[in-house]
Tab-separated table of C-alpha atoms in Angstrom:
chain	number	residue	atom	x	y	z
A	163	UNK	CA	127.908	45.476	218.301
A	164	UNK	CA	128.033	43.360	221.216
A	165	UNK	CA	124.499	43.204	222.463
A	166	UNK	CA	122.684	42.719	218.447
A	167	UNK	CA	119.303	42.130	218.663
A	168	UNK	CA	119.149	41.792	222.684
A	169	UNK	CA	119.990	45.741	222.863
A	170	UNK	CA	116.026	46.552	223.461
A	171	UNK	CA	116.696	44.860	227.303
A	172	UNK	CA	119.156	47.071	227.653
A	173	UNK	CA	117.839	50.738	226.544
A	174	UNK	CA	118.007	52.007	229.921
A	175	UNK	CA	121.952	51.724	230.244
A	176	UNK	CA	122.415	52.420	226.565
A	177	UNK	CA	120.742	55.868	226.921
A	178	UNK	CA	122.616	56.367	230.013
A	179	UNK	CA	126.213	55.816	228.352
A	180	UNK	CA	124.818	58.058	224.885
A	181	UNK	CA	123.609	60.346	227.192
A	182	UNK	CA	127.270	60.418	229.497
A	183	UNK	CA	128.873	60.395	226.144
A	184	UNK	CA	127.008	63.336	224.426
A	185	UNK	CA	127.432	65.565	227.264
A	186	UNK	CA	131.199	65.036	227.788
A	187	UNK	CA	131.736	65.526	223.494
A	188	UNK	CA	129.590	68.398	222.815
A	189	UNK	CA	130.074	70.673	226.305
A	190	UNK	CA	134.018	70.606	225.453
A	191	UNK	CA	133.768	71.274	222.083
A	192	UNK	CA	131.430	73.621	222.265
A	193	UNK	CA	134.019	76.043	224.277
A	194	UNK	CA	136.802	74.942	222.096
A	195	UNK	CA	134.949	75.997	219.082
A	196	UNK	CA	134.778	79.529	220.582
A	197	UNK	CA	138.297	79.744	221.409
A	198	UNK	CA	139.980	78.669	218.179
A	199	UNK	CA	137.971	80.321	215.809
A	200	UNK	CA	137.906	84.234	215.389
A	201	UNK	CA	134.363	85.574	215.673
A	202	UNK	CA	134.952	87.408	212.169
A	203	UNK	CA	135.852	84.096	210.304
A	204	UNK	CA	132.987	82.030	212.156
A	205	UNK	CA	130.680	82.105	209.181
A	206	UNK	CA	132.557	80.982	206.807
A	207	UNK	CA	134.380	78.472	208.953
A	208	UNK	CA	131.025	76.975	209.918
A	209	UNK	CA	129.800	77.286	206.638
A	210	UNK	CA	132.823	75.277	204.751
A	211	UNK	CA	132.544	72.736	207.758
A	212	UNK	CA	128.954	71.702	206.789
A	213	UNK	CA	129.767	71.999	203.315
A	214	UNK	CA	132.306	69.005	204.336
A	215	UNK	CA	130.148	67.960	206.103
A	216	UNK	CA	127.204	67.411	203.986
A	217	UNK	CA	128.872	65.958	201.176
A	218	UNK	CA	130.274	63.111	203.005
A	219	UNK	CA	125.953	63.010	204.143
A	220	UNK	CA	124.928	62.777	200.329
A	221	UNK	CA	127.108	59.763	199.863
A	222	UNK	CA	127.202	57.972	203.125
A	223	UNK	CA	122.999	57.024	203.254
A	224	UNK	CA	123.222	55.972	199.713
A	225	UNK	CA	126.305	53.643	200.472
A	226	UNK	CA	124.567	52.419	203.621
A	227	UNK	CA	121.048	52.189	201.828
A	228	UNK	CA	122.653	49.514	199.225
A	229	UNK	CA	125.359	47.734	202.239
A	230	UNK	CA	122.278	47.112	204.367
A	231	UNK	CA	120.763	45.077	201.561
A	232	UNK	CA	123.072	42.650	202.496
A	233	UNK	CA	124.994	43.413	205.648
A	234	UNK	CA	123.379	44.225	209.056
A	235	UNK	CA	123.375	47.324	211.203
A	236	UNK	CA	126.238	45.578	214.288
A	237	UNK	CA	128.277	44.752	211.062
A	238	UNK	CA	128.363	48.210	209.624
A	239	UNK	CA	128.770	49.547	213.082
A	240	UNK	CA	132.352	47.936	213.095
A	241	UNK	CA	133.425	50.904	210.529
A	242	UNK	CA	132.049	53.848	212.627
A	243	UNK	CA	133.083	52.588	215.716
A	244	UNK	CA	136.820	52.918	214.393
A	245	UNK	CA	136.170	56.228	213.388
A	246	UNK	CA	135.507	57.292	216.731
A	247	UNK	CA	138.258	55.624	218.079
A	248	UNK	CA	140.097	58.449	215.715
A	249	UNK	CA	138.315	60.700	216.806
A	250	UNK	CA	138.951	60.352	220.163
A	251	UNK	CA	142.728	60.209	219.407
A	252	UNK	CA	142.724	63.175	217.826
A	253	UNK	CA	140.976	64.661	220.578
A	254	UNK	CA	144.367	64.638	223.082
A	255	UNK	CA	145.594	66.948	220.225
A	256	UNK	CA	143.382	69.799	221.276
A	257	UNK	CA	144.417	72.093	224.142
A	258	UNK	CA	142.468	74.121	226.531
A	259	UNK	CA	143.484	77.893	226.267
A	260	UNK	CA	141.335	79.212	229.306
A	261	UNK	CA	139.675	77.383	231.346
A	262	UNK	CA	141.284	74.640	232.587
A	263	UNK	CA	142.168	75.710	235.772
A	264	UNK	CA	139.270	78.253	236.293
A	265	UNK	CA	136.791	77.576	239.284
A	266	UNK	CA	133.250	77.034	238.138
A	267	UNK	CA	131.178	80.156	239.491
A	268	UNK	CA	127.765	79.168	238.532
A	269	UNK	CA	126.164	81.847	241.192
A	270	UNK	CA	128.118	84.835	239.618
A	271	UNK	CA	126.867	83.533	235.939
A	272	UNK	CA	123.431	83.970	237.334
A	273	UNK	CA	123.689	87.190	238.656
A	274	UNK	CA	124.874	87.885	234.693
A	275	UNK	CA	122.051	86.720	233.372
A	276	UNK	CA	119.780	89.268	235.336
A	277	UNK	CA	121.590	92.266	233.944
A	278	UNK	CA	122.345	90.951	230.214
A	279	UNK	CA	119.461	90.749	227.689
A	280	UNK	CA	121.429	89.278	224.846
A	281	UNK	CA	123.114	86.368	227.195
A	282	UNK	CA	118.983	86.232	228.449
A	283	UNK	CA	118.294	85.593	225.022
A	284	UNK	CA	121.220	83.276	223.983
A	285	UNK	CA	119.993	81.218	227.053
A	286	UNK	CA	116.273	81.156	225.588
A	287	UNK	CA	117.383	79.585	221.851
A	288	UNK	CA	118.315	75.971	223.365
A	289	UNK	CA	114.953	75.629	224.959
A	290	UNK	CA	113.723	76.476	221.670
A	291	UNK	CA	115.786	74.218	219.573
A	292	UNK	CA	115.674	71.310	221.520
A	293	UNK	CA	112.431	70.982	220.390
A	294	UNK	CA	112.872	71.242	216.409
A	295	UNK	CA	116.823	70.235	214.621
A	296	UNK	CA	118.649	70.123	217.767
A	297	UNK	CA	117.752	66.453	217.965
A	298	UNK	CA	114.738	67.416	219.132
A	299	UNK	CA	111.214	65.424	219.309
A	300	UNK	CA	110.489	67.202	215.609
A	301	UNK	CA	113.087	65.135	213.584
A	302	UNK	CA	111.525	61.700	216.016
A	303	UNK	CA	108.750	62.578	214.847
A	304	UNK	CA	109.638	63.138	210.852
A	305	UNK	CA	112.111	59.902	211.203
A	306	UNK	CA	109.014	57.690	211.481
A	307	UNK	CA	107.226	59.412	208.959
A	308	UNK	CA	109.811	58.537	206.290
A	309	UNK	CA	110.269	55.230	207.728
A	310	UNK	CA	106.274	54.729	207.018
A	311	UNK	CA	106.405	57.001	203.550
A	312	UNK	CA	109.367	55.497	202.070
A	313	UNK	CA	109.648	51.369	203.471
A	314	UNK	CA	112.856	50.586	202.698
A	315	UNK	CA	116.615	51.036	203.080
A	316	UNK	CA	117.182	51.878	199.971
A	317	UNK	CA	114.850	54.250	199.375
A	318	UNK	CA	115.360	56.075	202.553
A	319	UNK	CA	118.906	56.069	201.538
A	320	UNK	CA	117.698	58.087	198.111
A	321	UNK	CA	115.506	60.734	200.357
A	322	UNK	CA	118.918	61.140	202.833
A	323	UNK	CA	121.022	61.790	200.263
A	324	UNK	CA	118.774	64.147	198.571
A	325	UNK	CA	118.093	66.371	201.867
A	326	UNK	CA	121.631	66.092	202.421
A	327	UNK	CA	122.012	67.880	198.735
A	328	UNK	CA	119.522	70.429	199.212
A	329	UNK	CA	121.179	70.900	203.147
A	330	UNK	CA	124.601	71.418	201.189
A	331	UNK	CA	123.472	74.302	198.679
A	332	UNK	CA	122.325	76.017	201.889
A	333	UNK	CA	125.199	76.013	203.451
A	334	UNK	CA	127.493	76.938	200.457
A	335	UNK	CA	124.943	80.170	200.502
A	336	UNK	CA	125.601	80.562	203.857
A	337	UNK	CA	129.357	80.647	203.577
A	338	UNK	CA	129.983	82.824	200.512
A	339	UNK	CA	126.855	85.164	200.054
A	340	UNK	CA	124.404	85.391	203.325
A	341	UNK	CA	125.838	88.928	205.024
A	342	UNK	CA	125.817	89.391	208.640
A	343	UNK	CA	123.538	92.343	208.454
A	344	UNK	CA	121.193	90.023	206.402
A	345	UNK	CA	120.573	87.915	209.184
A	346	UNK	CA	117.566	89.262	210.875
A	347	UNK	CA	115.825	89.294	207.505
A	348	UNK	CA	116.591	85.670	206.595
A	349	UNK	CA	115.793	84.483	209.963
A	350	UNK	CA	112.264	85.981	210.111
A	351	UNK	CA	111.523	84.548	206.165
A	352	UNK	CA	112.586	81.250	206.864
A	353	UNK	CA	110.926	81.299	210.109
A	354	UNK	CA	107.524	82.186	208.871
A	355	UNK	CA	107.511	79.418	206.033
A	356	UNK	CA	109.155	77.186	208.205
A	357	UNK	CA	106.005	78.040	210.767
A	358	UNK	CA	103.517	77.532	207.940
A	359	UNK	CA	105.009	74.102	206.516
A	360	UNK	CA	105.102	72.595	210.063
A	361	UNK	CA	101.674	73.206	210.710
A	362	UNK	CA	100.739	71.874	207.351
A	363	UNK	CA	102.330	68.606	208.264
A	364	UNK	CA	100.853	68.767	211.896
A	365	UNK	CA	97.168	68.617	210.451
A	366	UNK	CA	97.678	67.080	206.833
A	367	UNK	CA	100.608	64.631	207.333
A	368	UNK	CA	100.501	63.390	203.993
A	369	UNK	CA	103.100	62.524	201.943
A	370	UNK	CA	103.103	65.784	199.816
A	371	UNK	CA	103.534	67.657	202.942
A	372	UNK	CA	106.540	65.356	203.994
A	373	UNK	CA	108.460	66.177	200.992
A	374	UNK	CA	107.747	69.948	201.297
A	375	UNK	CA	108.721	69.813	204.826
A	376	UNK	CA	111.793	68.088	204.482
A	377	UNK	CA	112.250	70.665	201.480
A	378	UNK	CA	112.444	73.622	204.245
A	379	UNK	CA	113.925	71.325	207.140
A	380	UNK	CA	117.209	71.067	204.632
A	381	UNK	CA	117.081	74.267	203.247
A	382	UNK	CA	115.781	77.217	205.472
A	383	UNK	CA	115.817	75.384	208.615
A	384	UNK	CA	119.385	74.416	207.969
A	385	UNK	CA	120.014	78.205	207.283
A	386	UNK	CA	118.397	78.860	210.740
A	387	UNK	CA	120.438	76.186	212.442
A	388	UNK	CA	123.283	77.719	210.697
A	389	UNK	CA	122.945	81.370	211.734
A	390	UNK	CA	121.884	80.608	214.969
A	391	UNK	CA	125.094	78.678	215.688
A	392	UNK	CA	126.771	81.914	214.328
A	393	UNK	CA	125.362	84.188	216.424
A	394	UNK	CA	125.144	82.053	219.749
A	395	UNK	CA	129.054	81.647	219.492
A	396	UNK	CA	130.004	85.162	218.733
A	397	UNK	CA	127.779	86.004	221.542
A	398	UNK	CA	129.673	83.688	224.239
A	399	UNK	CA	132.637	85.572	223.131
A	400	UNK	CA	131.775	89.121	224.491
A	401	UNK	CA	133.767	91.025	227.101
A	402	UNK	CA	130.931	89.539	230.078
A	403	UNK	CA	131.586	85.955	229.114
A	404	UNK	CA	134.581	85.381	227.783
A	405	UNK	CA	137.851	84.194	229.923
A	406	UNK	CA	135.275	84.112	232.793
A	407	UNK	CA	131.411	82.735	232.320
A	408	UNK	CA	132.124	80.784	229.418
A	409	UNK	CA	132.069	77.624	230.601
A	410	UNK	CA	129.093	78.239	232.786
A	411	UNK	CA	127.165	79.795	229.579
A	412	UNK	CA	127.717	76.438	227.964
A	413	UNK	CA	126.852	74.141	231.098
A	414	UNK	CA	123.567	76.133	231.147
A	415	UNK	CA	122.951	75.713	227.420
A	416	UNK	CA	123.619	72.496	227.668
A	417	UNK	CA	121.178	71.391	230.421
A	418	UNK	CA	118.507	73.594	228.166
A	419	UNK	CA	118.931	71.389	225.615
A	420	UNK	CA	118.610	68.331	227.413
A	421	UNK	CA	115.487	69.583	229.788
A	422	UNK	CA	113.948	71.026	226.276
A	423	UNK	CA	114.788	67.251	224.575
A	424	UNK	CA	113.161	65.323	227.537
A	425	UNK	CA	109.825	67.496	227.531
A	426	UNK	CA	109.612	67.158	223.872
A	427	UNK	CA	110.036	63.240	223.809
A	428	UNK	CA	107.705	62.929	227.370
A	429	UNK	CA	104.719	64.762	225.282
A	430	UNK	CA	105.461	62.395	222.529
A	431	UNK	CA	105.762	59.105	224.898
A	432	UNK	CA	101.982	60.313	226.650
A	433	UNK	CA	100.697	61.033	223.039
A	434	UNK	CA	101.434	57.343	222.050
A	435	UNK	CA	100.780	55.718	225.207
A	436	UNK	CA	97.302	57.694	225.437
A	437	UNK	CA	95.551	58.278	221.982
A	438	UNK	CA	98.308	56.023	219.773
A	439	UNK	CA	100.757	56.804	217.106
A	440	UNK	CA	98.245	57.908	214.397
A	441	UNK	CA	98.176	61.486	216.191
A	442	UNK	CA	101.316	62.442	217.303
A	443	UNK	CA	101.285	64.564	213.802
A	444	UNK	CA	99.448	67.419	215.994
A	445	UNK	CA	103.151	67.375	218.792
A	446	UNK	CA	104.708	69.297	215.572
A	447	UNK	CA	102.331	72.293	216.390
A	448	UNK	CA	105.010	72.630	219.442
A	449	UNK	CA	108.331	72.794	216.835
A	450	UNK	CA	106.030	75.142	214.514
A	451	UNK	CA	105.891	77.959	217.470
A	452	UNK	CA	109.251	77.221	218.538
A	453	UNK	CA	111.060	77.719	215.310
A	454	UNK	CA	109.253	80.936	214.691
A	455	UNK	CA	110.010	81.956	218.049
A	456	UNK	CA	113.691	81.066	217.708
A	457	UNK	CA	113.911	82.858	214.193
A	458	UNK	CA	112.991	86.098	216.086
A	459	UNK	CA	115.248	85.979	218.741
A	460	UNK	CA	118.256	84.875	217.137
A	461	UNK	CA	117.537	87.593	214.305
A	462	UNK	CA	117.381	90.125	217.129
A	463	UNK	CA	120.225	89.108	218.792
A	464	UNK	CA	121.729	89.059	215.590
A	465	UNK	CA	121.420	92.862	215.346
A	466	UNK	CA	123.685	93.630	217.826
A	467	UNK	CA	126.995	91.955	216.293
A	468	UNK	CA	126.668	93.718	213.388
């Protein structure tokens, strides 16, 4: 809001403060998500979440779509920076039940991870993810495809709110029918046509393949997001982790995601510095292996909590 149009000479210290501020929200709430939830009522408390959620995503791109006809971004971002101003009021209103006082015992954690497969495996998923809808390079990489596909506000607005619709029928599945000992099984489907559609759109990235693509990206890659979520949490909370390693199973996790994120964004910086823009279609060959790889871990992993 401050900086407008001059915020380009300033990208280094922007993504320096996101970056600060991304690691101190998500790290902390990540733990607290474990501790006030049960693990049985996980599912459906994620799942009701996102149906929230997505809702409030099927209206808000439409709204903004038709206010950025006539108001700019900075004005706009007046409105969300209030919101998190409330958010991080309410955030004083959440209390540490653990770990507050615990001493960080990072070597210990290690040891851990020799001897535990499934923690092994929990560790593997954000290297994984960070690649494909963990804000990885994959939905970079889709973003400027609709921004080329579909030209305007407006119309991206319409494709939004219409992934956000398909996103929210998955997620109302996911909270009222998909059954714990299902998981495996819908993890390795939508995995495989998940695989399939991304490489479609790595070597035909054509506007039919978009909309099939972002078909599966809200629909069976939200379910994978989803279950993966599920299962990653539950995990933290066996008898290894939790009151103990917790906090260092997140710290790792988290420094996963980031190291996965900055490869994935570095391959797609030397693609367009290198052979240009008009190729970096073939960088979702990399999300393709990694979501099929994810989909059989987590549905492995996902065997042993039921």
């Amino acid at each position: 809001m401050l900086l407008k149009d001059s915020i380009i000479k300033y990208v280094y210290l922007v993504g320096l403060i996101k970056g600060i501020a991304d690691g101190f929200y998500h790290y902390p709430k990540n733990i607290l998500n474990t501790e006030k939830v049960d693990n049985e009522d996980r599912q459906q408390f994620d799942g009701f979440v996102n149906v929230i959620n997505k809702i409030v995503a099927i209206v808000i791109p439409l709204l903004l779509g038709i206010l950025l006809t006539y108001f700019s971004y900075t004005s706009l971002g007046k409105i969300f920076f209030v919101l998190f101003v409330v958010m991080f009021i309410i955030s004083f209103y959440l209390k540490d039940d653990y770990f507050h006082e615990q001493k960080f015992e990072i070597r210990k954690f290690m040891s851990l991870i020799k001897e535990n497969k499934n923690i092994r495996n929990a560790l593997i998923e954000p290297l994984l993810s960070g690649l494909t809808f963990s804000s990885g390079v994959m939905g970079t990489i889709i973003t400027l495809s609709k921004i080329y596909n579909f030209k305007t506000n407006l119309n991206l607005g319409f494709v939004d709110s219409i992934c956000a619709g398909v996103s929210l029928i998955a997620c109302i599945l996911f909270a009222v029918m998909i059954k714990k000992n299902s998981f495996n099984k819908v993890m390795i489907i939508s995995g495989i046509i998940s695989f399939i559609v991304l490489l479609m759109f790595a070597f035909f990235p054509n506007k039919t393949n978009l909309i099939i693509y972002l078909l599966v990206r809200y629909s069976l890659i939200t379910s994978i997001s989803l279950i993966s979520s599920v299962v990653i949490t539950n995990t933290s909370n066996c008898n290894e982790l939790n009151e103990k390693y917790k906090p260092e199973f997140y710290c790792i996790r988290d420094i996963f995601y980031s190291m996965s994120r900055c490869f994935g964004y570095i391959i797609l910086l030397i693609v367009c510095l290198t052979v240009g823009m008009n190729y970096i279609n073939y960088i979702m060959i990399l999300p393709a292996i990694s979501i099929l790889l994810e989909s059989i871990i987590i549905g492995l992993l996902s065997k042993n909590m039921v």
